[in-house]
mmCIF file of C-alpha atoms in Angstrom:
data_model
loop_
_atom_site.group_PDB
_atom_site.id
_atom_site.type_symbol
_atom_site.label_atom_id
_atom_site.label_comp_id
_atom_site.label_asym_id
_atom_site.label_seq_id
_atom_site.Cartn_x
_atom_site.Cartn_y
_atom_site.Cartn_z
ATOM 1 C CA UNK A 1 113.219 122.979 6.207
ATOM 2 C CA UNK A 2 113.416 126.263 4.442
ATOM 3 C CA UNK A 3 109.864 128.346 4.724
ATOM 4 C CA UNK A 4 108.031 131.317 4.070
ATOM 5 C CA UNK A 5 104.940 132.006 5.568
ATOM 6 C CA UNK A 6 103.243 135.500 4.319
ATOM 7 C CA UNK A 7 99.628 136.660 6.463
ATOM 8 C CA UNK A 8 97.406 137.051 5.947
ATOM 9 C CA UNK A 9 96.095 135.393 3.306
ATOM 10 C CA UNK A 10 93.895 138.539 2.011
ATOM 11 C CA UNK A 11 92.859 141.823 2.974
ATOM 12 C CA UNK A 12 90.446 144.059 1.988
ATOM 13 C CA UNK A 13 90.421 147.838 2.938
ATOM 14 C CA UNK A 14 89.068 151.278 1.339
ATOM 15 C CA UNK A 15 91.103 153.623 -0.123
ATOM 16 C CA UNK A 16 92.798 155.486 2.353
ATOM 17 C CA UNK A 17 93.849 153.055 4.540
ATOM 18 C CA UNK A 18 97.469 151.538 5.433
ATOM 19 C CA UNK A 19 97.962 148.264 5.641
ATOM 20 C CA UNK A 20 100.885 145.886 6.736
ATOM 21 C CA UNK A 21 101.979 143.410 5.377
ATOM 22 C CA UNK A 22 104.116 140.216 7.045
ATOM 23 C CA UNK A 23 106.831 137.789 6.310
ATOM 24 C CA UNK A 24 107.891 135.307 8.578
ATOM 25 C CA UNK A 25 110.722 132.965 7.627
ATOM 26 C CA UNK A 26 113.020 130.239 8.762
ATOM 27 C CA UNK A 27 116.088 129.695 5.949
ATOM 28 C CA UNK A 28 119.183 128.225 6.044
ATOM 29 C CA UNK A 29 122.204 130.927 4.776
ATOM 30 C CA UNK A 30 119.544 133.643 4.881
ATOM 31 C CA UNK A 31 121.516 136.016 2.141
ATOM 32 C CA UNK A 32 118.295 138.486 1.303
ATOM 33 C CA UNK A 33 114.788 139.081 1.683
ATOM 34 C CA UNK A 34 112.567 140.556 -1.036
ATOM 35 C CA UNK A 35 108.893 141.891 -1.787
ATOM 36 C CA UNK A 36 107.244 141.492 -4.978
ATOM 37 C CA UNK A 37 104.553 143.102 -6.509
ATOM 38 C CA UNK A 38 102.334 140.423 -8.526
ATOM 39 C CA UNK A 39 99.282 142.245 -10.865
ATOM 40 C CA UNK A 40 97.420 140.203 -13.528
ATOM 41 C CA UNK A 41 100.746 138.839 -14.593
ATOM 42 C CA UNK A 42 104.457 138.822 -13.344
ATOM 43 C CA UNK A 43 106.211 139.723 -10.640
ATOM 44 C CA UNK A 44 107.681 142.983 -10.026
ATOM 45 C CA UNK A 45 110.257 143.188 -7.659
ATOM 46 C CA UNK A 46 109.395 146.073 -4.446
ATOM 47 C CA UNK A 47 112.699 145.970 -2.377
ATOM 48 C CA UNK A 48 115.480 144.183 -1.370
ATOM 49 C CA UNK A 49 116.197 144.216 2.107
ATOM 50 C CA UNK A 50 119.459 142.414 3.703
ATOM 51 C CA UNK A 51 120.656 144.040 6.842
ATOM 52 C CA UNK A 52 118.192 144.629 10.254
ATOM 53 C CA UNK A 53 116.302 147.669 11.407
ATOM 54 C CA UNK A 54 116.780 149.651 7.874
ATOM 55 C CA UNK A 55 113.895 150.943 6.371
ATOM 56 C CA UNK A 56 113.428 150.648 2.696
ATOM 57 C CA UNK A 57 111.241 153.508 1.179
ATOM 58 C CA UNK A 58 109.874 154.102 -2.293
ATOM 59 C CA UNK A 59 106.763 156.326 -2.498
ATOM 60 C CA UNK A 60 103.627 155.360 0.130
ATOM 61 C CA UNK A 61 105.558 151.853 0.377
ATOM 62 C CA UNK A 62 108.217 150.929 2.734
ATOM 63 C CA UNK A 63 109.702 147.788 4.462
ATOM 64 C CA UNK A 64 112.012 146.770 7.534
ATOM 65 C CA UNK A 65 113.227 143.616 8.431
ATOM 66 C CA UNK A 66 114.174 142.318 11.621
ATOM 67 C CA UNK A 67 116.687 139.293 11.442
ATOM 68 C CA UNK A 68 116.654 138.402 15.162
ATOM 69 C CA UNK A 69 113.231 137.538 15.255
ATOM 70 C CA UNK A 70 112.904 136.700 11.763
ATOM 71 C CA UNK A 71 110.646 138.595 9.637
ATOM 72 C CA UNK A 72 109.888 141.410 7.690
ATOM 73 C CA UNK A 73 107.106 143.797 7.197
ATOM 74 C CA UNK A 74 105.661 145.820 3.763
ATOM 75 C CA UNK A 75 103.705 148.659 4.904
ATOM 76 C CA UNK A 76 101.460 150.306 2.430
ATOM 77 C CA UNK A 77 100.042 154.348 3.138
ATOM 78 C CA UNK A 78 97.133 155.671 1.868
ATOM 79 C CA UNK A 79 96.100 153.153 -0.053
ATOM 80 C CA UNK A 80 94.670 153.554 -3.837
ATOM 81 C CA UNK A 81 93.392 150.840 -5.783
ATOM 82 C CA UNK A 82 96.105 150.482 -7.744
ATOM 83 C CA UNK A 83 97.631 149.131 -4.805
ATOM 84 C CA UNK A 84 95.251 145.722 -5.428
ATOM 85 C CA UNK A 85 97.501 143.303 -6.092
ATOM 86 C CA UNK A 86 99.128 139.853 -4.790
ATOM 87 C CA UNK A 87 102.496 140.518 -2.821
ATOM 88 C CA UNK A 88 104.952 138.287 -2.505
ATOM 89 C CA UNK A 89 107.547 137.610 -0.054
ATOM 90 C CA UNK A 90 111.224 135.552 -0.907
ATOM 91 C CA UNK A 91 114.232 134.800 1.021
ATOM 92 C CA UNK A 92 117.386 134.560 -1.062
ATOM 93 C CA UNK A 93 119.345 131.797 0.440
ATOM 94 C CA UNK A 94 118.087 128.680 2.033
ATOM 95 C CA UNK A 95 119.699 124.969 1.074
ATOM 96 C CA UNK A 96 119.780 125.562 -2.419
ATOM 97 C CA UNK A 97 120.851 129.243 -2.848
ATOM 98 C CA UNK A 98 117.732 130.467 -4.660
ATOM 99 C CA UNK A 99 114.491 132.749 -4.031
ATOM 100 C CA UNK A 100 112.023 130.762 -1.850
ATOM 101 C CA UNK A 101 108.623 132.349 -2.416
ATOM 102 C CA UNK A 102 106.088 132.821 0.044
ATOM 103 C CA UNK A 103 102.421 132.239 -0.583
ATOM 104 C CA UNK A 104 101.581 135.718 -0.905
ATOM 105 C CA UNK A 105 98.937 138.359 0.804
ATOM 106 C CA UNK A 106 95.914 139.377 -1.785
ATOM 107 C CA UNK A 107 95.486 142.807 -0.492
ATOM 108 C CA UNK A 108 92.083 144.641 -2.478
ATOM 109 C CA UNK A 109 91.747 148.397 -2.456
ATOM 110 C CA UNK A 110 88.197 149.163 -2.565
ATOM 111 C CA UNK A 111 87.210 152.719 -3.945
ATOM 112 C CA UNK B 1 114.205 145.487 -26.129
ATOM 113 C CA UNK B 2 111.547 142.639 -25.128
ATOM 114 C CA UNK B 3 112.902 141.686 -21.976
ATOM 115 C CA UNK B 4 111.887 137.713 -21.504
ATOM 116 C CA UNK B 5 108.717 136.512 -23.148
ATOM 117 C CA UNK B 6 107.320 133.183 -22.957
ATOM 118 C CA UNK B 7 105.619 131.411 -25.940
ATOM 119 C CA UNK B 8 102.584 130.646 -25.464
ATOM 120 C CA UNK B 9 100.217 133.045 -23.617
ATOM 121 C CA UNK B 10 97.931 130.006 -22.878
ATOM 122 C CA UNK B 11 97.560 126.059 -24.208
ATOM 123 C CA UNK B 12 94.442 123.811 -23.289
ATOM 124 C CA UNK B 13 95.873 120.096 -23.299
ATOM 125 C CA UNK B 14 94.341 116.894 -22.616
ATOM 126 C CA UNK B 15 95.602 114.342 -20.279
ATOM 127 C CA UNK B 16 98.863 112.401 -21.961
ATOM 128 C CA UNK B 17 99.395 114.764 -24.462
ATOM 129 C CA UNK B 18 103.092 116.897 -24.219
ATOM 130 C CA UNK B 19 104.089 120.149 -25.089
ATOM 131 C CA UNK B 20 107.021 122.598 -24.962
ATOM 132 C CA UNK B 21 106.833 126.004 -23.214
ATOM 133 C CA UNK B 22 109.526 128.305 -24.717
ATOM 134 C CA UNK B 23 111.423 131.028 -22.551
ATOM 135 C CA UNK B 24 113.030 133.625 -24.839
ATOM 136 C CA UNK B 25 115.390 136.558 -23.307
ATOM 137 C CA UNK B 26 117.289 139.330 -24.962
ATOM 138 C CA UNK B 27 119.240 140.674 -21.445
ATOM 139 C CA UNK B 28 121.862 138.345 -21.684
ATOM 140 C CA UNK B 29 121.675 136.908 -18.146
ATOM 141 C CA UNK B 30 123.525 133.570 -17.561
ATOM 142 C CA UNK B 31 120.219 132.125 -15.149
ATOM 143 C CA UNK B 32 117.277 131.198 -16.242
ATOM 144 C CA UNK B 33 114.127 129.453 -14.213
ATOM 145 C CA UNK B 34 110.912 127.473 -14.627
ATOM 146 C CA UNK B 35 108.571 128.112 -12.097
ATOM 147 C CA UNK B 36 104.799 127.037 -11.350
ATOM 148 C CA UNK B 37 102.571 128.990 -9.324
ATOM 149 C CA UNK B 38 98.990 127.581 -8.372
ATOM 150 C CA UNK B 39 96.640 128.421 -5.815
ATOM 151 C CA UNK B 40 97.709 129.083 -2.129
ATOM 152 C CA UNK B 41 101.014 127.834 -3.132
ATOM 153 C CA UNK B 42 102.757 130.349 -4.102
ATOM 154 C CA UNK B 43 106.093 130.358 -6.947
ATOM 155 C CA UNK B 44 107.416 126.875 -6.809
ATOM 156 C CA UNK B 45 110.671 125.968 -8.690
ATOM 157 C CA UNK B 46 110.550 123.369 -11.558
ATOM 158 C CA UNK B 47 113.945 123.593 -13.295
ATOM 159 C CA UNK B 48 116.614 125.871 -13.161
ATOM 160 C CA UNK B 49 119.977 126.582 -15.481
ATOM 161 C CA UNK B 50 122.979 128.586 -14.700
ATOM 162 C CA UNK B 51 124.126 128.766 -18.210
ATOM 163 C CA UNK B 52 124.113 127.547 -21.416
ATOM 164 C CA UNK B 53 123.665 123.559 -21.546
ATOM 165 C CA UNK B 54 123.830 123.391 -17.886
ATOM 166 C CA UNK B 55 120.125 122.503 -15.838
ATOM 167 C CA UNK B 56 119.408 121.391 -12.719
ATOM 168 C CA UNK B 57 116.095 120.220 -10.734
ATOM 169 C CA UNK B 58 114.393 122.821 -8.465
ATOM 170 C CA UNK B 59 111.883 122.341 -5.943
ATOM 171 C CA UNK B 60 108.922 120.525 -7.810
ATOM 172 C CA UNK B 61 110.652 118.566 -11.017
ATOM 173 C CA UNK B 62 108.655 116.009 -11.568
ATOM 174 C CA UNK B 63 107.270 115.439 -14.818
ATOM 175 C CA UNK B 64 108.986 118.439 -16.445
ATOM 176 C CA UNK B 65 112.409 118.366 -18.558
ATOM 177 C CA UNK B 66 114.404 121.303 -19.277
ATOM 178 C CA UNK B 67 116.955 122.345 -21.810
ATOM 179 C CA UNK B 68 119.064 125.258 -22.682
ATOM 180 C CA UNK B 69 120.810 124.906 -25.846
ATOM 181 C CA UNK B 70 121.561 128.366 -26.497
ATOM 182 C CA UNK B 71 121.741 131.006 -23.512
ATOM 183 C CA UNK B 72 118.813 132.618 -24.545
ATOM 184 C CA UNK B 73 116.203 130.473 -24.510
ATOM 185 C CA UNK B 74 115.277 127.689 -21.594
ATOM 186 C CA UNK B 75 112.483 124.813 -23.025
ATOM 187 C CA UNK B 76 110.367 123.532 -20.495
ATOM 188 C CA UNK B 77 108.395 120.431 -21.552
ATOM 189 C CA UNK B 78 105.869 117.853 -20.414
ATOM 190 C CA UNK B 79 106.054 114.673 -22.289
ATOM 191 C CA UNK B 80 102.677 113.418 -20.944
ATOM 192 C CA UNK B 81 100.823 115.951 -19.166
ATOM 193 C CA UNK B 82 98.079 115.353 -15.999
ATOM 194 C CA UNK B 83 95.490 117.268 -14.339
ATOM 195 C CA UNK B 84 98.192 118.146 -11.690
ATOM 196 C CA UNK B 85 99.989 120.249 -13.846
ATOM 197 C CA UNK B 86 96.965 122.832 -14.431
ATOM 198 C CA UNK B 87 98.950 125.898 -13.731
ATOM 199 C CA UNK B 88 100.365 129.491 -14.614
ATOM 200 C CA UNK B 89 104.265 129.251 -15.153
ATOM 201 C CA UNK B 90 106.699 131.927 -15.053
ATOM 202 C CA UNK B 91 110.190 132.161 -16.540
ATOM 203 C CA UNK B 92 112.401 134.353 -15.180
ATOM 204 C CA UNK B 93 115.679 135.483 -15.919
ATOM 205 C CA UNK B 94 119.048 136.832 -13.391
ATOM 206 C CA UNK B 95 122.299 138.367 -13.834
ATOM 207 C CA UNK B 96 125.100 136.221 -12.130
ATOM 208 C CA UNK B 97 124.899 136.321 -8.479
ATOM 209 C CA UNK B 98 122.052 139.493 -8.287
ATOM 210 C CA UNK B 99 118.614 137.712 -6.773
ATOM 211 C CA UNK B 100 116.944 141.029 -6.363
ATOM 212 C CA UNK B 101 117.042 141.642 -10.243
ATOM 213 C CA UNK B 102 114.908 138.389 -11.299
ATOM 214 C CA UNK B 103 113.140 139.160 -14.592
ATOM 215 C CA UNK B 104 110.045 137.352 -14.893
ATOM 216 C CA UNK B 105 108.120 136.365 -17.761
ATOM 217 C CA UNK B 106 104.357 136.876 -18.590
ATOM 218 C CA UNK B 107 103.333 133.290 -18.036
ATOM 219 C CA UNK B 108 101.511 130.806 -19.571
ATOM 220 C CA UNK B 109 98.112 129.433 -18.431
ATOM 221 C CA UNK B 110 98.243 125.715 -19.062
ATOM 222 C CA UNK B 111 95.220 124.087 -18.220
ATOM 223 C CA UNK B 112 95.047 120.099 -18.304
ATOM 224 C CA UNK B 113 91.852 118.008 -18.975
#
């Protein structure tokens, strides 16, 4: 069976801090993975990440993947509480061909 | 340009009633999806189409029906809504073949009584 499993569950750190973020996965035709940004309301997409050991950089955020042991990491630097937000991990691929969503890490950026 | 909206913002039902959640884009992507997304669960798939009057059952179909009559708009509906569908649901929208670019929609808060 096709799964995502994001930890942890929550965080909560002070501004300042970096935090990581995992992603651990077992899919079927694994074709991408991707991080999402979720605020009060939709999903914004972070990366896309298909091949192993690249990093993916935009700003204090980057993320790797390693397809040999089958996950992925988001890591966040200096942290502002802006940063407070649900992310969410999903594999493109899997039995049907479509995103499969992880449960997402509530990460809270206290000031 | 609005980009996809969803109609409405939130919608207060009680049990057996049904109701239509509309999915409006102006990007001209062929896919469109339904998904639910509740507590600790994550962004399920209800209903998904690949273009215009095509649909096809995602992950968590049950008690939803789809339709997409025109390629811009995807109908979601609950002909006799329970407790169990109390959720926030996202449409989203993709160009052919490009996962990364999904599109989503606001939401809508449906709560069922």
């Amino acid at each position: 069976e096709d799964k995502v499993v994001q930890s942890p569950l929550s965080l909560v750190v002070h501004e300042g801090d970096t935090v990581t973020l995992n992603c651990s996965y077992e899919v079927t035709n694994f074709r991408s993975l991707l991080w999402y940004k979720q605020e009060k309301k939709a999903p914004t997409f972070l990366f896309m990440l298909t091949s192993s050991g690249i990093e993916k950089k935009s700003g204090r955020l980057s993320s790797i993947l390693d397809k040999k042991e089958l996950f992925s990491i988001l890591n966040i630097t200096a942290t502002q509480t802006g940063d407070s937000a649900v992310y969410l991990c999903a594999l493109y691929g899997g039995a049907t061909n479509k995103l499969i969503f992880g449960t997402g890490t509530l990460l809270a950026v206290q000031p | 340009n609005a980009g996809v909206t969803q109609t409405p913002k939130f919608r207060v039902l009680k049990t057996g009633q049904s109701m239509t959640l509309l999915c409006a884009q102006d990007m001209n992507h062929e896919y469109m999806y339904w998904y639910r997304q509740d507590p600790g669960m994550g962004l399920r798939l209800i209903h998904y189409s690949v273009g215009e009057g095509t649909t096809a059952k995602g992950e968590v179909p049950d008690g939803y029906n789809v339709s997409r009559l025109k390629k811009q708009n995807f109908l979601l509906g609950l002909e006799s809504a329970a407790p169990s569908q109390t959720s926030v649901y996202f449409c989203a929208t993709q160009n052919r073949d490009r996962a990364y670019e999904q599109y989503f929609g606001p939401g809508t808060r449906l709560t069922v009584t």
